[in-house]
Amino acid sequence: MNIAVVGSGMTGVSAALRLSQKGHIVTIYEKDSCAGGLASSVEVGNEDLDRFYHHIFTSDNYIIDLIEEMGISESLKWYEPKNAIYLDNTLYPFTSPLDLIRFRPVSFISRIKMGLLVLTAKLIKDYTPFESITALEWIRKRSGKDACEKVWEPLLKSKFDIDSNVVSGTWIWNKFKLRGSSRGKNIAKEMLGYLDGGFILLIDKILNEIARLGGKILYNSEVKSISKTDKGLLELESSTGKAFYDKILFTYAPEKLSDIYKGYSPNYSTKLNEIKYKANLCLMLELSESLSPYYWITISQKGFPFVLIIEHTNLVGLKGYNSHVVYLSRYLDANDSLFTACDESIINEFINHLNRVFPYFNENSIKKATLSRAKYSQPVTTLEYGKRIPDIKTPVKGLFLASMPQIYPEDRGLNYAVGLGKEAANVMLESL
């Protein structure tokens, strides 16, 4: 079979690998000049580093198995993070159960309820009851108003912005479950994984294997349209020309597929377009000095243009970066004025507010600032979301869809992108 995969993110390359291994000829279309999508990289010092921050958990078996299959297990290192939360103009350690007990902004009873909420989430297997209740309602009921307003509500707002009030309980349950699972039997110790050379190392290995099996990737090749021919083939028109395929897997946002394939029924097009996303702004700072001892700082205070401070080198060390690397991240609507502002304006806004958290921060320590934007970064998982997710098989024979919203009830992440790619490849193979 002659198969096209649209998009070279982790889902696309994982699916392309499985299809290639079954003897099919795969062509990957990538609109950018480099592979990886949200897992693409930039060069920092002598190292490749993820453009958008990533780490994996000890329970992320899909990607851990793939790393082993590609022969790069020695590059996967595990680290114990130190986290904090910024609230009431104060940085509070927020890594261990002991940190939670000492967390004075909320009452002692609320702290106990917060801990139990996270620890018991991994014991819940059936998520369907959470589909009909908002995350805020569930948290308020289980951990109290105090903890909800000071911790969990800011967390939801940091991820979903103006839509935080309509996010279903399934999303926050999954977050708790994932965090609890990452600690294993030792609840006091969380371990996070990162690949030396960035996760682009894994994508490059996959692309090399696909090439060895006869496939290829076309860069700077944006797909403009897909249509069905009289002979049952699919015609794909891109910025680099036209080609015909037996099957096509589309891995970008569902609404983009609605734009590219015009033959869908109005009902199906509506289904693709009703899935809302949050965009992401991610500023990477290369600094001559460290900001703090923490890897992950959640901003639980109003008035900040970013909601996360992630000092990557506090997790993995300086390596060959020749700098202390910090990410500042913000999720927001793609039509928000901040997202559409010029790079210089966003960078200045972020740096000015960084001084609020770290008054001693010296702007002269900034060696380089790199701003990245992603329009489709986080699906908004609203009530009864599971009933609205499109299937991998679309109504058009031979055309398939595998994108971030279909990872549900899991949340976005490299591990589940690998799992979705494998699932999509299996669905395509079953349809032969």
Short mmCIF file of C-alpha atoms in Angstrom, two decimals:
data_model
loop_
_atom_site.label_atom_id
_atom_site.label_comp_id
_atom_site.label_asym_id
_atom_site.label_seq_id
_atom_site.Cartn_x
_atom_site.Cartn_y
_atom_site.Cartn_z
CA MET A 1 0.00 0.00 0.00
CA ASN A 2 1.08 3.54 -0.75
CA ILE A 3 0.31 5.56 2.39
CA ALA A 4 0.67 9.23 3.32
CA VAL A 5 0.98 10.53 6.89
CA VAL A 6 0.26 14.22 7.34
CA GLY A 7 2.38 15.59 10.20
CA SER A 8 5.70 14.50 11.68
CA GLY A 9 4.88 14.88 15.36
CA MET A 10 5.23 11.92 17.69
CA THR A 11 1.86 10.45 16.65
CA GLY A 12 2.63 10.73 12.94
CA VAL A 13 6.11 9.22 13.02
CA SER A 14 5.02 6.43 15.42
CA ALA A 15 2.20 5.44 13.06
CA ALA A 16 4.48 5.72 10.02
CA LEU A 17 7.01 3.42 11.69
CA ARG A 18 4.44 0.68 12.35
CA LEU A 19 3.04 0.93 8.81
CA SER A 20 6.54 0.78 7.33
CA GLN A 21 7.40 -2.26 9.42
CA LYS A 22 4.43 -4.05 7.85
CA GLY A 23 5.87 -3.52 4.39
CA HIS A 24 3.93 -0.45 3.26
CA ILE A 25 5.54 2.55 1.56
CA VAL A 26 5.00 5.65 3.69
CA THR A 27 5.47 9.32 2.80
CA ILE A 28 5.32 11.85 5.65
CA TYR A 29 4.26 15.41 4.84
CA GLU A 30 5.64 18.11 7.13
CA LYS A 31 4.74 21.78 6.63
CA ASP A 32 7.80 23.02 8.55
CA SER A 33 11.49 22.71 7.71
CA CYS A 34 12.08 20.30 10.60
CA ALA A 35 10.35 17.26 12.11
CA GLY A 36 8.76 16.83 15.50
CA GLY A 37 5.81 19.21 15.80
CA LEU A 38 5.51 20.06 19.49
CA ALA A 39 8.53 17.80 20.07
CA SER A 40 10.75 19.72 17.63
CA SER A 41 14.02 21.12 18.92
CA VAL A 42 16.34 24.12 18.89
CA GLU A 43 20.08 24.16 19.35
CA VAL A 44 21.21 25.37 22.77
CA GLY A 45 24.96 25.40 23.27
CA ASN A 46 26.18 22.06 21.98
CA GLU A 47 22.87 20.27 22.53
CA ASP A 48 19.50 19.84 20.88
CA LEU A 49 16.74 20.85 23.29
CA ASP A 50 12.95 20.57 23.03
CA ARG A 51 11.36 23.78 21.80
CA PHE A 52 8.45 23.13 24.20
CA TYR A 53 9.29 21.62 27.61
CA HIS A 54 8.85 17.86 28.03
CA HIS A 55 9.52 15.05 30.45
CA ILE A 56 8.11 11.56 30.84
CA PHE A 57 6.93 9.50 33.81
CA THR A 58 8.02 6.06 35.00
CA SER A 59 4.56 4.75 34.00
CA ASP A 60 4.91 5.95 30.36
CA ASN A 61 5.35 2.48 28.89
CA TYR A 62 4.51 3.33 25.26
CA ILE A 63 7.41 5.71 24.81
CA ILE A 64 9.81 3.84 27.09
CA ASP A 65 9.29 0.68 25.00
CA LEU A 66 9.78 2.64 21.78
CA ILE A 67 13.01 4.19 23.09
CA GLU A 68 14.27 0.69 23.83
CA GLU A 69 13.18 -0.58 20.41
CA MET A 70 15.12 2.23 18.72
CA GLY A 71 18.24 1.27 20.68
CA ILE A 72 18.68 4.51 22.67
CA SER A 73 17.75 3.39 26.19
CA GLU A 74 21.15 4.52 27.44
CA SER A 75 20.14 8.11 26.58
CA LEU A 76 17.06 8.01 28.81
CA LYS A 77 17.94 9.33 32.26
CA TRP A 78 15.75 9.56 35.36
CA TYR A 79 15.79 12.49 37.76
CA GLU A 80 14.12 13.50 41.01
CA PRO A 81 12.56 16.97 40.60
CA LYS A 82 12.12 19.77 43.11
CA ASN A 83 8.88 21.69 42.58
CA ALA A 84 7.32 24.81 44.06
CA ILE A 85 4.17 26.88 43.95
CA TYR A 86 4.09 30.70 43.89
CA LEU A 87 1.23 32.12 45.92
CA ASP A 88 0.75 35.32 47.95
CA ASN A 89 4.09 36.63 46.63
CA THR A 90 5.88 33.66 48.18
CA LEU A 91 7.58 30.54 46.81
CA TYR A 92 6.51 27.40 48.65
CA PRO A 93 8.24 24.02 48.15
CA PHE A 94 5.63 21.64 46.68
CA THR A 95 7.29 18.32 45.91
CA SER A 96 6.72 15.84 48.72
CA PRO A 97 3.84 14.96 51.07
CA LEU A 98 5.80 16.75 53.80
CA ASP A 99 5.81 19.94 51.68
CA LEU A 100 2.05 19.62 51.41
CA ILE A 101 1.65 19.28 55.17
CA ARG A 102 3.76 22.44 55.63
CA PHE A 103 1.80 24.38 53.01
CA ARG A 104 0.26 27.07 55.23
CA PRO A 105 -1.82 29.05 52.69
CA VAL A 106 -4.58 26.43 53.12
CA SER A 107 -5.93 24.87 56.31
CA PHE A 108 -4.47 21.64 57.71
CA ILE A 109 -7.67 19.69 56.98
CA SER A 110 -7.62 20.94 53.38
CA ARG A 111 -4.00 19.85 53.04
CA ILE A 112 -4.88 16.32 54.14
CA LYS A 113 -7.81 16.23 51.70
CA MET A 114 -5.56 17.46 48.89
CA GLY A 115 -3.07 14.67 49.49
CA LEU A 116 -5.75 11.99 49.65
CA LEU A 117 -7.34 13.32 46.49
CA VAL A 118 -4.13 12.80 44.51
CA LEU A 119 -3.17 9.47 46.08
CA THR A 120 -6.59 7.84 45.66
CA ALA A 121 -7.10 9.00 42.06
CA LYS A 122 -4.95 6.18 40.66
CA LEU A 123 -7.28 3.65 42.31
CA ILE A 124 -10.26 4.91 40.28
CA LYS A 125 -10.55 2.98 37.02
CA ASP A 126 -13.90 4.15 35.67
CA TYR A 127 -13.69 7.80 34.63
CA THR A 128 -17.19 8.08 33.11
CA PRO A 129 -18.82 9.58 36.25
CA PHE A 130 -16.38 12.50 35.96
CA GLU A 131 -17.63 13.36 32.47
CA SER A 132 -20.80 14.96 33.79
CA ILE A 133 -19.25 17.10 36.53
CA THR A 134 -16.82 19.97 36.13
CA ALA A 135 -13.34 19.67 37.54
CA LEU A 136 -13.94 22.61 39.86
CA GLU A 137 -17.15 21.08 41.25
CA TRP A 138 -15.46 17.76 41.95
CA ILE A 139 -12.38 19.31 43.56
CA ARG A 140 -14.43 21.70 45.67
CA LYS A 141 -16.49 18.77 46.92
CA ARG A 142 -13.47 16.57 47.69
CA SER A 143 -10.85 19.03 48.96
CA GLY A 144 -12.89 22.02 50.15
CA LYS A 145 -13.32 25.62 49.02
CA ASP A 146 -10.02 26.79 50.54
CA ALA A 147 -7.76 24.42 48.58
CA CYS A 148 -9.86 24.74 45.46
CA GLU A 149 -9.60 28.52 45.26
CA LYS A 150 -5.91 28.77 46.18
CA VAL A 151 -4.44 25.76 44.37
CA TRP A 152 -6.64 23.78 42.00
CA GLU A 153 -8.59 26.66 40.45
CA PRO A 154 -5.37 28.51 39.49
CA LEU A 155 -4.01 25.22 38.09
CA LEU A 156 -7.05 24.84 35.85
CA LYS A 157 -6.89 28.47 34.79
CA SER A 158 -3.22 28.05 33.94
CA LYS A 159 -4.17 25.31 31.48
CA PHE A 160 -7.56 26.38 30.14
CA ASP A 161 -7.73 30.13 30.74
CA ILE A 162 -11.29 31.45 30.22
CA ASP A 163 -12.64 27.92 29.71
CA SER A 164 -11.47 26.55 33.08
CA ASN A 165 -15.03 26.59 34.47
CA VAL A 166 -16.31 24.11 31.86
CA VAL A 167 -13.49 21.53 31.95
CA SER A 168 -14.78 18.12 33.00
CA GLY A 169 -13.62 16.25 36.08
CA THR A 170 -12.03 13.64 33.83
CA TRP A 171 -9.10 15.92 33.03
CA ILE A 172 -8.13 16.65 36.63
CA TRP A 173 -8.73 13.01 37.68
CA ASN A 174 -6.27 11.96 35.00
CA LYS A 175 -3.68 14.49 36.18
CA PHE A 176 -3.96 13.19 39.74
CA LYS A 177 -3.75 9.59 38.53
CA LEU A 178 -0.64 10.30 36.47
CA ARG A 179 1.14 12.09 39.31
CA GLY A 180 0.28 9.32 41.76
CA SER A 181 1.48 6.63 39.35
CA SER A 182 4.78 8.43 38.74
CA ARG A 183 5.69 7.94 42.40
CA GLY A 184 5.25 4.17 42.35
CA LYS A 185 5.45 2.58 45.78
CA ASN A 186 7.45 5.47 47.24
CA ILE A 187 4.92 8.31 47.52
CA ALA A 188 7.61 10.69 48.77
CA LYS A 189 9.72 10.38 45.63
CA GLU A 190 8.71 11.31 42.08
CA MET A 191 10.96 10.44 39.13
CA LEU A 192 10.89 12.16 35.73
CA GLY A 193 12.66 11.06 32.57
CA TYR A 194 14.41 13.00 29.81
CA LEU A 195 16.40 11.93 26.75
CA ASP A 196 19.95 13.20 26.40
CA GLY A 197 19.80 15.16 23.15
CA GLY A 198 16.09 15.89 23.55
CA PHE A 199 13.14 13.85 22.35
CA ILE A 200 14.06 14.82 18.79
CA LEU A 201 16.68 12.07 19.16
CA LEU A 202 13.87 9.50 19.22
CA ILE A 203 12.09 11.10 16.26
CA ASP A 204 15.31 11.14 14.22
CA LYS A 205 15.88 7.46 14.99
CA ILE A 206 12.33 6.64 13.88
CA LEU A 207 12.70 8.64 10.65
CA ASN A 208 15.98 6.85 9.87
CA GLU A 209 14.27 3.50 10.33
CA ILE A 210 11.37 4.55 8.09
CA ALA A 211 13.87 5.63 5.41
CA ARG A 212 15.64 2.26 5.71
CA LEU A 213 12.30 0.56 5.10
CA GLY A 214 11.67 2.61 1.93
CA GLY A 215 9.68 5.57 3.31
CA LYS A 216 10.50 9.27 3.27
CA ILE A 217 9.61 12.64 4.73
CA LEU A 218 8.87 15.76 2.67
CA TYR A 219 9.75 18.99 4.50
CA ASN A 220 8.24 22.41 3.73
CA SER A 221 5.32 20.51 2.25
CA GLU A 222 2.04 21.87 3.57
CA VAL A 223 -1.02 19.84 2.61
CA LYS A 224 -3.58 22.05 0.86
CA SER A 225 -6.33 19.58 -0.02
CA ILE A 226 -7.33 15.91 -0.02
CA SER A 227 -9.98 14.55 -2.36
CA LYS A 228 -11.38 11.22 -3.51
CA THR A 229 -10.77 10.09 -7.11
CA ASP A 230 -13.11 8.07 -9.33
CA LYS A 231 -10.78 5.09 -8.99
CA GLY A 232 -11.04 5.08 -5.19
CA LEU A 233 -7.62 6.58 -4.53
CA LEU A 234 -7.02 9.69 -2.44
CA GLU A 235 -5.46 12.69 -4.15
CA LEU A 236 -3.26 14.82 -1.92
CA GLU A 237 -2.22 18.26 -3.04
CA SER A 238 0.58 19.96 -1.13
CA SER A 239 2.84 22.95 -1.62
CA THR A 240 5.28 20.56 -3.32
CA GLY A 241 2.82 19.00 -5.77
CA LYS A 242 0.13 16.33 -6.17
CA ALA A 243 0.28 12.62 -5.38
CA PHE A 244 -2.12 9.69 -5.08
CA TYR A 245 -2.39 7.32 -2.13
CA ASP A 246 -4.31 4.23 -1.07
CA LYS A 247 -4.64 5.56 2.46
CA ILE A 248 -3.91 8.80 4.32
CA LEU A 249 -3.47 9.42 8.04
CA PHE A 250 -4.04 13.02 9.14
CA THR A 251 -2.43 13.94 12.50
CA TYR A 252 -3.06 17.68 12.84
CA ALA A 253 -6.04 19.27 14.65
CA PRO A 254 -9.46 17.92 13.54
CA GLU A 255 -10.68 21.33 12.38
CA LYS A 256 -7.76 21.46 9.93
CA LEU A 257 -8.99 18.23 8.34
CA SER A 258 -12.39 19.86 7.87
CA ASP A 259 -10.65 22.63 5.89
CA ILE A 260 -8.54 20.26 3.79
CA TYR A 261 -11.17 17.66 2.87
CA LYS A 262 -14.32 19.36 1.58
CA GLY A 263 -16.45 16.27 0.97
CA TYR A 264 -17.63 15.65 4.52
CA SER A 265 -21.26 15.94 5.57
CA PRO A 266 -22.16 19.10 7.49
CA ASN A 267 -22.72 17.02 10.65
CA TYR A 268 -19.24 15.47 10.53
CA SER A 269 -17.60 18.81 9.74
CA THR A 270 -19.37 20.31 12.76
CA LYS A 271 -18.04 17.47 14.90
CA LEU A 272 -14.48 18.22 13.77
CA ASN A 273 -14.84 21.95 14.32
CA GLU A 274 -16.47 21.86 17.76
CA ILE A 275 -13.31 20.60 19.47
CA LYS A 276 -11.76 23.68 20.99
CA TYR A 277 -8.04 24.12 21.63
CA LYS A 278 -5.84 26.33 23.74
CA ALA A 279 -2.75 27.82 22.14
CA ASN A 280 0.59 28.00 23.91
CA LEU A 281 3.33 30.58 24.26
CA CYS A 282 6.64 29.18 25.41
CA LEU A 283 9.62 31.43 26.05
CA MET A 284 12.98 29.71 26.46
CA LEU A 285 15.62 31.75 28.27
CA GLU A 286 19.31 30.86 28.22
CA LEU A 287 20.76 32.38 31.39
CA SER A 288 24.22 32.79 32.83
CA GLU A 289 22.81 32.28 36.34
CA SER A 290 20.23 29.94 37.87
CA LEU A 291 16.88 31.39 39.00
CA SER A 292 16.14 29.01 41.87
CA PRO A 293 16.70 25.42 43.08
CA TYR A 294 13.34 24.34 41.61
CA TYR A 295 12.56 22.53 38.38
CA TRP A 296 8.84 23.27 38.16
CA ILE A 297 7.15 26.37 39.61
CA THR A 298 3.39 26.78 39.25
CA ILE A 299 2.15 30.37 39.40
CA SER A 300 -1.05 30.36 41.50
CA GLN A 301 -1.38 34.11 41.62
CA LYS A 302 -3.34 36.44 39.38
CA GLY A 303 -1.81 39.06 37.13
CA PHE A 304 0.94 37.04 35.44
CA PRO A 305 1.31 36.62 31.67
CA PHE A 306 2.82 33.14 32.21
CA VAL A 307 1.69 30.35 34.53
CA LEU A 308 4.71 28.06 34.67
CA ILE A 309 8.43 28.57 35.31
CA ILE A 310 10.38 25.45 34.37
CA GLU A 311 14.13 25.49 34.95
CA HIS A 312 15.09 22.54 32.78
CA THR A 313 18.72 22.46 33.89
CA ASN A 314 17.61 22.06 37.52
CA LEU A 315 16.27 18.66 36.45
CA VAL A 316 18.89 17.34 34.03
CA GLY A 317 21.97 19.43 34.83
CA LEU A 318 23.89 21.85 32.61
CA LYS A 319 25.11 19.17 30.16
CA GLY A 320 26.34 20.88 26.97
CA TYR A 321 23.83 23.73 27.06
CA ASN A 322 26.45 26.21 28.33
CA SER A 323 23.57 28.02 30.06
CA HIS A 324 20.88 27.64 32.67
CA VAL A 325 17.74 26.95 30.61
CA VAL A 326 14.34 28.26 31.75
CA TYR A 327 10.94 27.91 30.07
CA LEU A 328 8.09 30.37 30.75
CA SER A 329 4.76 29.00 29.54
CA ARG A 330 1.22 30.27 29.03
CA TYR A 331 -1.93 28.61 27.63
CA LEU A 332 -4.51 30.93 26.11
CA ASP A 333 -6.94 31.39 23.24
CA ALA A 334 -5.32 31.76 19.83
CA ASN A 335 -7.27 35.01 19.30
CA ASP A 336 -6.04 36.48 22.60
CA SER A 337 -4.16 39.73 22.05
CA LEU A 338 -1.14 38.35 23.90
CA PHE A 339 -0.84 35.37 21.56
CA THR A 340 -1.02 37.58 18.48
CA ALA A 341 1.38 40.23 19.82
CA CYS A 342 4.86 40.62 18.34
CA ASP A 343 7.74 38.56 19.77
CA GLU A 344 9.48 41.54 21.37
CA SER A 345 6.33 42.61 23.22
CA ILE A 346 5.69 39.11 24.60
CA ILE A 347 9.31 38.60 25.64
CA ASN A 348 9.40 41.95 27.46
CA GLU A 349 6.10 41.22 29.21
CA PHE A 350 7.31 37.82 30.41
CA ILE A 351 10.68 39.11 31.61
CA ASN A 352 9.12 42.05 33.47
CA HIS A 353 6.90 39.68 35.45
CA LEU A 354 9.75 37.27 36.10
CA ASN A 355 11.19 40.08 38.22
CA ARG A 356 8.09 39.86 40.45
CA VAL A 357 8.88 36.27 41.41
CA PHE A 358 12.65 36.84 41.56
CA PRO A 359 13.32 40.51 42.51
CA TYR A 360 17.06 39.86 42.36
CA PHE A 361 16.86 38.62 38.77
CA ASN A 362 19.40 40.40 36.58
CA GLU A 363 18.22 40.84 33.00
CA ASN A 364 21.86 41.03 31.93
CA SER A 365 22.06 37.31 32.70
CA ILE A 366 19.88 36.60 29.63
CA LYS A 367 22.14 35.26 26.91
CA LYS A 368 19.35 34.39 24.48
CA ALA A 369 15.52 34.37 24.38
CA THR A 370 13.59 32.09 22.03
CA LEU A 371 9.82 32.40 21.75
CA SER A 372 7.74 29.54 20.33
CA ARG A 373 4.02 29.52 19.59
CA ALA A 374 1.63 26.62 19.02
CA LYS A 375 -1.95 27.33 17.97
CA TYR A 376 -3.15 23.79 18.71
CA SER A 377 -1.57 22.88 22.02
CA GLN A 378 -4.24 21.69 24.48
CA PRO A 379 -7.75 20.34 23.70
CA VAL A 380 -10.42 21.73 26.00
CA THR A 381 -12.06 18.67 27.57
CA THR A 382 -15.56 19.93 28.36
CA LEU A 383 -18.50 18.00 29.88
CA GLU A 384 -19.44 14.76 28.09
CA TYR A 385 -16.34 15.22 25.95
CA GLY A 386 -15.89 11.49 25.41
CA LYS A 387 -19.13 11.33 23.41
CA ARG A 388 -17.90 13.92 20.92
CA ILE A 389 -14.48 12.55 20.04
CA PRO A 390 -14.20 11.55 16.37
CA ASP A 391 -13.11 7.99 15.54
CA ILE A 392 -9.79 7.24 13.90
CA LYS A 393 -11.76 6.04 10.87
CA THR A 394 -13.41 8.97 9.12
CA PRO A 395 -16.54 8.59 6.94
CA VAL A 396 -14.27 8.65 3.86
CA LYS A 397 -12.82 5.24 3.00
CA GLY A 398 -9.06 5.28 3.27
CA LEU A 399 -8.85 8.58 5.22
CA PHE A 400 -7.97 8.38 8.91
CA LEU A 401 -7.58 10.89 11.74
CA ALA A 402 -5.23 10.60 14.76
CA SER A 403 -4.77 13.79 16.76
CA MET A 404 -4.45 15.05 20.31
CA PRO A 405 -8.19 15.06 21.26
CA GLN A 406 -8.38 11.30 20.60
CA ILE A 407 -5.88 10.55 23.38
CA TYR A 408 -8.76 11.09 25.83
CA PRO A 409 -9.30 10.21 28.66
CA GLU A 410 -5.53 10.61 28.91
CA ASP A 411 -4.12 14.09 28.52
CA ARG A 412 -1.68 15.37 25.93
CA GLY A 413 1.84 14.00 26.25
CA LEU A 414 4.55 12.25 24.27
CA ASN A 415 3.74 8.85 25.73
CA TYR A 416 0.10 8.90 24.66
CA ALA A 417 1.03 10.34 21.27
CA VAL A 418 3.14 7.21 20.70
CA GLY A 419 0.23 5.05 21.86
CA LEU A 420 -2.21 6.82 19.54
CA GLY A 421 0.16 6.42 16.59
CA LYS A 422 0.37 2.69 17.20
CA GLU A 423 -3.42 2.44 17.55
CA ALA A 424 -4.00 4.41 14.34
CA ALA A 425 -1.60 2.16 12.42
CA ASN A 426 -3.45 -0.91 13.70
CA VAL A 427 -6.82 0.50 12.65
CA MET A 428 -5.44 1.23 9.16
CA LEU A 429 -3.97 -2.27 8.87
CA GLU A 430 -7.22 -3.89 10.00
CA SER A 431 -9.08 -2.07 7.24
CA LEU A 432 -6.94 -3.61 4.49
#
